mmCIF file of C-alpha atoms in Angstrom:
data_model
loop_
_atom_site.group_PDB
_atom_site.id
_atom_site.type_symbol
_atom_site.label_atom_id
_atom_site.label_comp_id
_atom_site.label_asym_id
_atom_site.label_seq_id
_atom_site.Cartn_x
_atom_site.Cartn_y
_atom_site.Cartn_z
ATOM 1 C CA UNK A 1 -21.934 44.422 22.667
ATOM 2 C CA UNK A 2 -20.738 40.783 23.977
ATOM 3 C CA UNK A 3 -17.154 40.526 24.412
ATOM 4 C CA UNK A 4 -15.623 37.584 22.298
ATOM 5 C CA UNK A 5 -15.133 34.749 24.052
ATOM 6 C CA UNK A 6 -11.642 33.611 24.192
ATOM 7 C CA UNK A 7 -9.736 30.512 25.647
ATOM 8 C CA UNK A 8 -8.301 32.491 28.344
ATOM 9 C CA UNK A 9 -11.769 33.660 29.397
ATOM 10 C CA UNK A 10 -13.219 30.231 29.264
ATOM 11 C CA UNK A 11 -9.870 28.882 30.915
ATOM 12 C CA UNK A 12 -10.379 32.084 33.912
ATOM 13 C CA UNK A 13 -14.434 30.972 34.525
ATOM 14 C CA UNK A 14 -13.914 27.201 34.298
ATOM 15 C CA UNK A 15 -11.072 27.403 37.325
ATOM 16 C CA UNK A 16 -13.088 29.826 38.884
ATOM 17 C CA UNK A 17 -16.433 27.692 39.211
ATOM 18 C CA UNK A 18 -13.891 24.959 40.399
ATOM 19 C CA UNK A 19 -13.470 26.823 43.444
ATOM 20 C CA UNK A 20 -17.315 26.995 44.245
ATOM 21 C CA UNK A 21 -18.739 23.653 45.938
ATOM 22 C CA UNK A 22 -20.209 21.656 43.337
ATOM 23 C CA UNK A 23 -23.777 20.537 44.741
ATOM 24 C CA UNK A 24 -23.629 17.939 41.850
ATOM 25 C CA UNK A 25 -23.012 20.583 39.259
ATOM 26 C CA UNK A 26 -26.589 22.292 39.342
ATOM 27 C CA UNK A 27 -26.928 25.510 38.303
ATOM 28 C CA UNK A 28 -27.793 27.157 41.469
ATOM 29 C CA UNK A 29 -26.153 29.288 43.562
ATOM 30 C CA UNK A 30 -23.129 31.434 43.251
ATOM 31 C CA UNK A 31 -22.509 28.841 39.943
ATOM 32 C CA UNK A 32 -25.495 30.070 38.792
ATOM 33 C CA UNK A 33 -24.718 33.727 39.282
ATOM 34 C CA UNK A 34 -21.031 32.657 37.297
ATOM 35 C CA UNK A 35 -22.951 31.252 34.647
ATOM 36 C CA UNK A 36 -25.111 34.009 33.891
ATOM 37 C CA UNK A 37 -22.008 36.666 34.145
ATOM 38 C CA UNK A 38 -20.288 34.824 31.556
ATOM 39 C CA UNK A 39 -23.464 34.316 29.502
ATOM 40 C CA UNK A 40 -23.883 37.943 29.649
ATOM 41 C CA UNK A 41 -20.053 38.542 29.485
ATOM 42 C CA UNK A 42 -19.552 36.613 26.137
ATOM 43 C CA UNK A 43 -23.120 36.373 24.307
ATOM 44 C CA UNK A 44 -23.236 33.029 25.486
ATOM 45 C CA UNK A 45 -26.120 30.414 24.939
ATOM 46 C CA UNK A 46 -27.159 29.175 28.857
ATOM 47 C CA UNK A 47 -25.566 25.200 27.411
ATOM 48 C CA UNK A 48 -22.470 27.018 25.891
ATOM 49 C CA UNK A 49 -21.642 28.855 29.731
ATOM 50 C CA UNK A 50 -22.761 25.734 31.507
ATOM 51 C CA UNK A 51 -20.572 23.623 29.659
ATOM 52 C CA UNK A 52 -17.304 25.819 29.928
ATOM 53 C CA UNK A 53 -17.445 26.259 33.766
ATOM 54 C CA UNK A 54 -17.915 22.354 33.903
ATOM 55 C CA UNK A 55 -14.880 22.639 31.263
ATOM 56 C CA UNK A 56 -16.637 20.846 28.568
ATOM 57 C CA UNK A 57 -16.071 21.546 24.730
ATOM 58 C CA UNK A 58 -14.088 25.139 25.785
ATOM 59 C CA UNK A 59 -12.022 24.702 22.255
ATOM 60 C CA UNK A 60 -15.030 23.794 20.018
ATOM 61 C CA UNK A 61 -16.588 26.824 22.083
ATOM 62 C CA UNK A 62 -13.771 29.000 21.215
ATOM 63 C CA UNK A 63 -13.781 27.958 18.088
ATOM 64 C CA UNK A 64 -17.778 29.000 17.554
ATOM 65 C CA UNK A 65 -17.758 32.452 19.137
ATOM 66 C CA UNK A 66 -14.600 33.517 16.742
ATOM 67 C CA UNK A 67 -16.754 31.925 13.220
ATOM 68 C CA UNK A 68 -20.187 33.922 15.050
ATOM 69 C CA UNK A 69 -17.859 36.897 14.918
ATOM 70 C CA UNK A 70 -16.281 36.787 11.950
ATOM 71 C CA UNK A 71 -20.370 36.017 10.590
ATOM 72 C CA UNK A 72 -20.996 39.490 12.089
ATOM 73 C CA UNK A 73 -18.275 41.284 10.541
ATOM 74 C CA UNK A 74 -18.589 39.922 6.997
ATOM 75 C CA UNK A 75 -22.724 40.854 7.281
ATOM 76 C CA UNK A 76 -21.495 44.385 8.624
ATOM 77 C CA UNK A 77 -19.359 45.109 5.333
ATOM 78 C CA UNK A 78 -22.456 43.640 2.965
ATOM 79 C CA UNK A 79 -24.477 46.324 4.680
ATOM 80 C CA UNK A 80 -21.802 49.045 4.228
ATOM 81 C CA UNK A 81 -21.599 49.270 8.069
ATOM 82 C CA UNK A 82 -18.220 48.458 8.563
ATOM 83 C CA UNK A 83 -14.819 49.546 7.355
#
């Protein structure tokens, strides 16, 4: 299961893709290879992960991943599959 994505997380890959040289921001590369590790990290779409390590949107981003969550945890009750 994805770990929810947080600010701190966003905050942690956006400075580290500011260390990696930018080449224009494509997704290539070892920014690539950070994208797809916080994809994969957080359950991220590949525009959500792009977005954060170019430090776009990260509170509206934040802000979607905790509503997807709490979506998930209401269903999981309905269904009796939860607490």
């Amino acid at each position: 299961m994805a770990e929810l994505l947080t600010r701190k997380i966003a905050i942690e890959y956006r400075d580290r893709a500011k260390h990696l040289p930018s080449n224009g921001l494509q997704d290539i590369g070892d920014r690539r290879k950070l994208r797809m590790e916080l994809q994969n990290r957080c359950g991220l779409t590949e525009l959500e992960a792009i977005n954060i390590l170019n430090g776009f949107h990260i509170g509206i981003y934040v802000e979607i991943a905790g509503k997807r969550n709490a979506e998930i945890i209401q269903d999981a009750r309905e269904d009796g599959n939860c607490g």
